[in-house]
Coordinates of N, CA and C in Angstrom, one line a residue:
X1 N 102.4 124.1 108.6 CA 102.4 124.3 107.1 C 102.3 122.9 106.5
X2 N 101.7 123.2 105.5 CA 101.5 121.9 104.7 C 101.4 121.8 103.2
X3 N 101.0 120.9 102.2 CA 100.9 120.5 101.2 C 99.6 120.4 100.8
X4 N 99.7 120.8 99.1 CA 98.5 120.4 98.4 C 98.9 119.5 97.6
X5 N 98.0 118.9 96.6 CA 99.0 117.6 95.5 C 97.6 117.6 94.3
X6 N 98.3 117.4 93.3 CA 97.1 117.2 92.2 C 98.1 115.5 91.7
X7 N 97.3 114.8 91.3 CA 97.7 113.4 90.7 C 96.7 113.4 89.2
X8 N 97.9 113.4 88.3 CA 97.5 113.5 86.8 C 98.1 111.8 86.1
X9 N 97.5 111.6 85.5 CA 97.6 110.4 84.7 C 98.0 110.5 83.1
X10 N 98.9 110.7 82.7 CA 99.2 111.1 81.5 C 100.2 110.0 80.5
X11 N 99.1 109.0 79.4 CA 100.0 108.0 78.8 C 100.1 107.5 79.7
X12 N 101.4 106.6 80.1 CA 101.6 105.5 81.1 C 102.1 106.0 82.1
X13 N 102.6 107.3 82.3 CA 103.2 107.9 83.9 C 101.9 108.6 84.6
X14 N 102.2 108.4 85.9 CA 101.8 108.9 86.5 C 102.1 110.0 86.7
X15 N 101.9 111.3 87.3 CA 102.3 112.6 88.1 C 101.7 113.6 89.0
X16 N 102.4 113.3 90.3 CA 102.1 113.9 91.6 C 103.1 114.9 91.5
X17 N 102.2 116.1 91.7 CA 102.8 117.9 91.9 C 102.2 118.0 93.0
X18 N 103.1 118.3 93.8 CA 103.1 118.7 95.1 C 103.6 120.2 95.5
X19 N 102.7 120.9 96.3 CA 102.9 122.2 96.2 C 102.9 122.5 97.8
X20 N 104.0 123.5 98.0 CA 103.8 123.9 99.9 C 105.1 123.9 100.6
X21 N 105.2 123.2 101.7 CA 106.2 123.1 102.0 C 106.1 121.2 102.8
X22 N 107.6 120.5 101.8 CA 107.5 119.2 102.9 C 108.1 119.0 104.0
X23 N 107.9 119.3 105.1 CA 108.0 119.3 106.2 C 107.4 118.3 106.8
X24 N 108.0 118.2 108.5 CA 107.0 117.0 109.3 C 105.8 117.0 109.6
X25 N 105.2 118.2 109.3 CA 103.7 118.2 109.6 C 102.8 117.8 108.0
X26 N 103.7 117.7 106.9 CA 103.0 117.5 105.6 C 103.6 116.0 105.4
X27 N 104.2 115.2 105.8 CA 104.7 113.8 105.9 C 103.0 112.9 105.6
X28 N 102.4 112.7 106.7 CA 101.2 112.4 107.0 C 100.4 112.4 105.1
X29 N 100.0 113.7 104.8 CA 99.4 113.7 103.8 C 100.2 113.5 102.7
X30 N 101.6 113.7 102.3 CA 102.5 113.0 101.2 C 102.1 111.3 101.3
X31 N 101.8 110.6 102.4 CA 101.9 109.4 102.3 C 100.7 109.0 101.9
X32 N 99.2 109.5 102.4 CA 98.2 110.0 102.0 C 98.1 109.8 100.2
X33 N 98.9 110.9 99.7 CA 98.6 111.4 98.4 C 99.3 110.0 97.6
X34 N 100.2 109.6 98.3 CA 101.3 108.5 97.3 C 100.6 106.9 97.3
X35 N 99.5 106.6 98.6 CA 98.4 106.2 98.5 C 97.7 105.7 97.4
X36 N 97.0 107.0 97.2 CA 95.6 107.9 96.5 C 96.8 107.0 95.0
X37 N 97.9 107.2 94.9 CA 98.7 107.1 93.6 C 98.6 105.6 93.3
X38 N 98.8 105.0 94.5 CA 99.1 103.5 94.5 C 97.7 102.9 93.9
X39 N 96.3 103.2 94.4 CA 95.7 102.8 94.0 C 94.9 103.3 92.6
X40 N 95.5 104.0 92.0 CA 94.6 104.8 91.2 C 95.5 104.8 89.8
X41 N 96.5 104.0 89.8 CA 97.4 104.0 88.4 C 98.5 102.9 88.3
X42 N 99.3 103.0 87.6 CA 100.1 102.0 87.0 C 101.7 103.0 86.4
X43 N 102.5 102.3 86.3 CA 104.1 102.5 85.1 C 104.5 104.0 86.6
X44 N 105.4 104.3 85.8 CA 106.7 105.5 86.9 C 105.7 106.1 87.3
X45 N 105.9 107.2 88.4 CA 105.2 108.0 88.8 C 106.5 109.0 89.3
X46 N 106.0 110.4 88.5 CA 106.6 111.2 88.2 C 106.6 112.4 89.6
X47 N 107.6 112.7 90.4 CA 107.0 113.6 91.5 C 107.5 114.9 91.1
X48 N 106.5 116.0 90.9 CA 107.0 117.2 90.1 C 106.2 118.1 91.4
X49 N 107.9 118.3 91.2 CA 108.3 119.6 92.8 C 108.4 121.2 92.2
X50 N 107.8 121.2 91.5 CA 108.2 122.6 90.8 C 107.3 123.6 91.6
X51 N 106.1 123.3 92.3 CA 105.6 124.2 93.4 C 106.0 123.8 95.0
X52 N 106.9 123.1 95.2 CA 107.3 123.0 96.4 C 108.1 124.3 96.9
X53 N 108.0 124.8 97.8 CA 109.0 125.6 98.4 C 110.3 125.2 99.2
X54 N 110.1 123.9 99.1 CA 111.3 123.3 100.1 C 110.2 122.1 100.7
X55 N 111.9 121.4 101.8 CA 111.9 120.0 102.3 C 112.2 120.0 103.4
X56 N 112.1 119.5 104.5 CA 113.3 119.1 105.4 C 113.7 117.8 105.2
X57 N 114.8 117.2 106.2 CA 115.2 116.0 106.0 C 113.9 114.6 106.5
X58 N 112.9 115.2 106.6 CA 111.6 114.4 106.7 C 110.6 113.8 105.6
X59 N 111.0 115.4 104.8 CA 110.0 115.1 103.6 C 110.8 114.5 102.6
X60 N 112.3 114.9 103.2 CA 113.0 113.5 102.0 C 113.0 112.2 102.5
X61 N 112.9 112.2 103.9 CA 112.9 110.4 103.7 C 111.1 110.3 103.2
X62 N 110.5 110.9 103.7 CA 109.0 110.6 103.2 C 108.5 109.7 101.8
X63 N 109.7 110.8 100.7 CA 110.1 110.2 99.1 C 110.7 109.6 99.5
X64 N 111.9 109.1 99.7 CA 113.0 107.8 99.8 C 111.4 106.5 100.1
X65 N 110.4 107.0 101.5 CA 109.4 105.6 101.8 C 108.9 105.4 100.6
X66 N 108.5 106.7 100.0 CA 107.2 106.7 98.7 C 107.9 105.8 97.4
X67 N 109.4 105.9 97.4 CA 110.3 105.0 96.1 C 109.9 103.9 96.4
X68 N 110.5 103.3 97.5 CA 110.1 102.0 98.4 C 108.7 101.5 98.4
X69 N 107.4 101.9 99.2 CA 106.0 101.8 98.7 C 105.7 101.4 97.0
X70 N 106.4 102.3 96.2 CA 106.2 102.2 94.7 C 106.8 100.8 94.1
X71 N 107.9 100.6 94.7 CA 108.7 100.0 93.7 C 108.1 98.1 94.6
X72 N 108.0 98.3 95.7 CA 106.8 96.9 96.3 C 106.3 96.4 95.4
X73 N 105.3 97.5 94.2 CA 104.3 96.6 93.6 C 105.0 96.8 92.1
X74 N 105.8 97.2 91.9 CA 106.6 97.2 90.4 C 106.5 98.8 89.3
X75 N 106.3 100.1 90.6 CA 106.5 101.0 90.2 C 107.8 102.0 90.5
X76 N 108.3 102.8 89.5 CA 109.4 103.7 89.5 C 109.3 105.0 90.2
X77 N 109.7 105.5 90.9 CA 109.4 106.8 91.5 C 110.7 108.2 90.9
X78 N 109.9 108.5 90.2 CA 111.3 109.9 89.8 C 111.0 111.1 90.1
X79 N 111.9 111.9 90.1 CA 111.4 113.7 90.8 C 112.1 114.2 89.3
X80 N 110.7 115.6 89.1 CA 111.1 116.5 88.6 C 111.4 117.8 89.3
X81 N 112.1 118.7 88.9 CA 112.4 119.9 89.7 C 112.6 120.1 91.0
X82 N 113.3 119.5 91.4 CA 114.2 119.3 93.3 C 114.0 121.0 93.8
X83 N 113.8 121.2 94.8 CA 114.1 122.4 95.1 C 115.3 123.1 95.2
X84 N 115.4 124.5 95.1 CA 116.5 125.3 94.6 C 117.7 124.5 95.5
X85 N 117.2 124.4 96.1 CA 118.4 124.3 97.7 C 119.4 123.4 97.1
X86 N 119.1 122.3 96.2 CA 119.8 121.4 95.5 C 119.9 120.1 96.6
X87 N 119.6 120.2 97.8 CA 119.8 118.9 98.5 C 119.0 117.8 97.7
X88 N 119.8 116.3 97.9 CA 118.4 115.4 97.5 C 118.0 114.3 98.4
X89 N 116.9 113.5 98.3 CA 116.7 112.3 98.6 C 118.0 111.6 99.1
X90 N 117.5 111.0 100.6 CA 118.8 110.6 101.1 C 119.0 109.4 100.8
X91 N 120.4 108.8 100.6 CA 121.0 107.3 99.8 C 120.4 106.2 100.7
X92 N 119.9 105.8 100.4 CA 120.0 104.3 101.6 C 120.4 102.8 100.6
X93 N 119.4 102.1 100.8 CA 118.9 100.6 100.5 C 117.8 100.7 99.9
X94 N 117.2 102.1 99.6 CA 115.9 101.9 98.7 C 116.4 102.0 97.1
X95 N 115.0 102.3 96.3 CA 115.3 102.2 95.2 C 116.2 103.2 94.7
X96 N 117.1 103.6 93.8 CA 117.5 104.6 92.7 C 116.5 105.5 92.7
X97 N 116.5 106.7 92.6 CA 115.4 107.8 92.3 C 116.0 108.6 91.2
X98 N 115.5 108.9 89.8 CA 116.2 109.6 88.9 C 115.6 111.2 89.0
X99 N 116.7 112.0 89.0 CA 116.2 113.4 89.1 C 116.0 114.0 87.5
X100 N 115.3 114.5 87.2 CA 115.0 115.5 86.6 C 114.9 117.0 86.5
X101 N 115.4 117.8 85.7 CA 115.6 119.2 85.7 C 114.1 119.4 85.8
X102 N 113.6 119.1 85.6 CA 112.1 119.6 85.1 C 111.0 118.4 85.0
X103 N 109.3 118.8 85.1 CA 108.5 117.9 84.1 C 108.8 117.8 82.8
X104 N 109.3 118.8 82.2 CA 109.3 118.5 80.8 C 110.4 117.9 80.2
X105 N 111.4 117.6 80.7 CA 112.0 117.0 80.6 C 112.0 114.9 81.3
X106 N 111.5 115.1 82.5 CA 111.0 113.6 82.8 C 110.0 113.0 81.6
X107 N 108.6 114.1 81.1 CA 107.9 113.2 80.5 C 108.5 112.8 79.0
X108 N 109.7 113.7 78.6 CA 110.4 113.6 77.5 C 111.2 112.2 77.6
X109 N 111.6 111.8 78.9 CA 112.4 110.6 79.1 C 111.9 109.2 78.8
X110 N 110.1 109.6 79.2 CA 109.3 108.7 78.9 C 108.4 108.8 77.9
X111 N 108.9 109.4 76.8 CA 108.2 110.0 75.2 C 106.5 110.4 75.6
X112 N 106.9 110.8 76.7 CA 105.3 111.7 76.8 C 105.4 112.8 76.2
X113 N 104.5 113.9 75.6 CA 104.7 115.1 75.3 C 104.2 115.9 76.6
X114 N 103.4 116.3 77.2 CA 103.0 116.9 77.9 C 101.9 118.1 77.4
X115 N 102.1 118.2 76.7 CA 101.7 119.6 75.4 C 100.7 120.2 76.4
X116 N 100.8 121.0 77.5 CA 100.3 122.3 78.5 C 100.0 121.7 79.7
X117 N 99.0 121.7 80.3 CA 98.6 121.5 81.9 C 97.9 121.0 81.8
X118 N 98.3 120.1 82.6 CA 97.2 118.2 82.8 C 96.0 119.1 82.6
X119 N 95.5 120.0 83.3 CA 93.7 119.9 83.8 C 93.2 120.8 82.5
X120 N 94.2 120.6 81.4 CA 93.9 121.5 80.1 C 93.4 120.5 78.7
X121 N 94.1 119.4 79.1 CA 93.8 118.4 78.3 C 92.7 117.5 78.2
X122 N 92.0 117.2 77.5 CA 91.1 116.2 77.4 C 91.2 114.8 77.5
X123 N 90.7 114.1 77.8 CA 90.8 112.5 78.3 C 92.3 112.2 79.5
X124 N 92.8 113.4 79.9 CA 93.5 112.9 80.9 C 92.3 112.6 82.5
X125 N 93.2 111.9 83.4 CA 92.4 111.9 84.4 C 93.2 112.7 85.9
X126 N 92.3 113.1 86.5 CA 93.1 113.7 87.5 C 92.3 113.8 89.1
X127 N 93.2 113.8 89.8 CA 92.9 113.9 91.4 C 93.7 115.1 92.0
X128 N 93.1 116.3 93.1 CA 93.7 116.8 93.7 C 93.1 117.2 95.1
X129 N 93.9 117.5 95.5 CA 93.3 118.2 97.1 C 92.3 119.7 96.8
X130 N 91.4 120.1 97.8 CA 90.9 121.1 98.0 C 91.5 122.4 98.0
X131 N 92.9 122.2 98.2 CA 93.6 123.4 97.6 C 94.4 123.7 96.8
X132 N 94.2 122.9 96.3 CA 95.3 122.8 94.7 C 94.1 124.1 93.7
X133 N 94.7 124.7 93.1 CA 93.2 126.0 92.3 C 92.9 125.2 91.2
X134 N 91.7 125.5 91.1 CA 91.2 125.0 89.9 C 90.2 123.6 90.3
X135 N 89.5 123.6 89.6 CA 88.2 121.5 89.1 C 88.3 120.9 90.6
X136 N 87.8 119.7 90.3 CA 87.6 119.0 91.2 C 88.6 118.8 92.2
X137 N 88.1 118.6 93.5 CA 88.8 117.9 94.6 C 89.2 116.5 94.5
X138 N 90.2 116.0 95.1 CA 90.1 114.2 95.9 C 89.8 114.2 97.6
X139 N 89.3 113.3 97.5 CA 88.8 113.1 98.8 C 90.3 112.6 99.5
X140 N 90.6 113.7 100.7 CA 92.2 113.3 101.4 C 92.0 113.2 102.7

C-alpha cells in the first residue's frame, strides 16, 4: 500500500495532502513528494493529512526527515489533521512541528483564506501524482 500526494501553492504556504496509507512501503515516495516540494516553492509547507488513513512509526519518522530536509534550506514543516489514532511525530533533535486541527485552520494561522479546493481556484499552482482524481499529473 501506498500514497498519492497533490502539492498546492497557495499565497506563501505551501501544501502537501497526502492520501493512503504512510507506511514503509510509501516512505520512498513521501520523500519523493517532499522533494518535488523542495524544489518547486518557498515559506511553511503545510502537510494536510486529512486523506491519510493512518501511519506507522515509519511514516512518522519519514515527517520528523521531511521537518529536517525543510528546515536545511529555511522552511517550516506543519501538519494539518493527524490521523484519528492521535499518535504524533516522534520528539527528537529535529525541528518543532506545529499540529493543526485541520487545513483550515493552519492556513488561518498563516492569514491564508483557502476559500474551497486548491484545483478550484484560479492562479493557484499545483502538482499531483497519477492518482490523486482529478487535472494533471506530476511526474513521480
Amino acid at each position: 500500500m501506498t500514497i498519492d500526494w497533490r502539492y498546492t501553492i497557495e499565497q506563501d504556504c505551501g501544501i502537501l495532502a497526502v492520501a493512503g496509507y504512510l507506511g514503509p512501503d510509501a516512505v520512498h515516495r513521501f520523500a519523493g513528494a517532499v522533494g518535488w516540494v523542495l524544489a518547486r516553492g518557498t515559506g511553511p509547507v503545510i502537510v494536510d493529512l486529512s486523506e491519510l488513513r493512518g501511519w506507522s512509526a515509519e511514516g512518522q519518522q519519514a515527517i520528523a526527515q521531511a521537518a529536517v530536509r525543510l528546515a536545511v534550506v529555511g522552511r517550516r514543516l506543519e501538519l494539518a489533521a493527524i490521523p484519528a489514532d492521535g499518535s504524533l511525530v516522534p520528539a527528537g533533535d529535529g525541528p518543532d512541528i506545529p499540529v493543526h486541527a485541520d487545513l483550515a485552520a493552519a492556513l488561518t494561522a498563516h492569514g491564508a483564506h483557502g476559500g474551497g479546493h486548491p484545483e478550484h481556484v484560479a492562479g493557484r499552482h499545483e502538482w499531483r501524482t497519477t492518482g490523486w482524481s482529478g487535472g494533471e499529473s506530476a511526474s513521480d
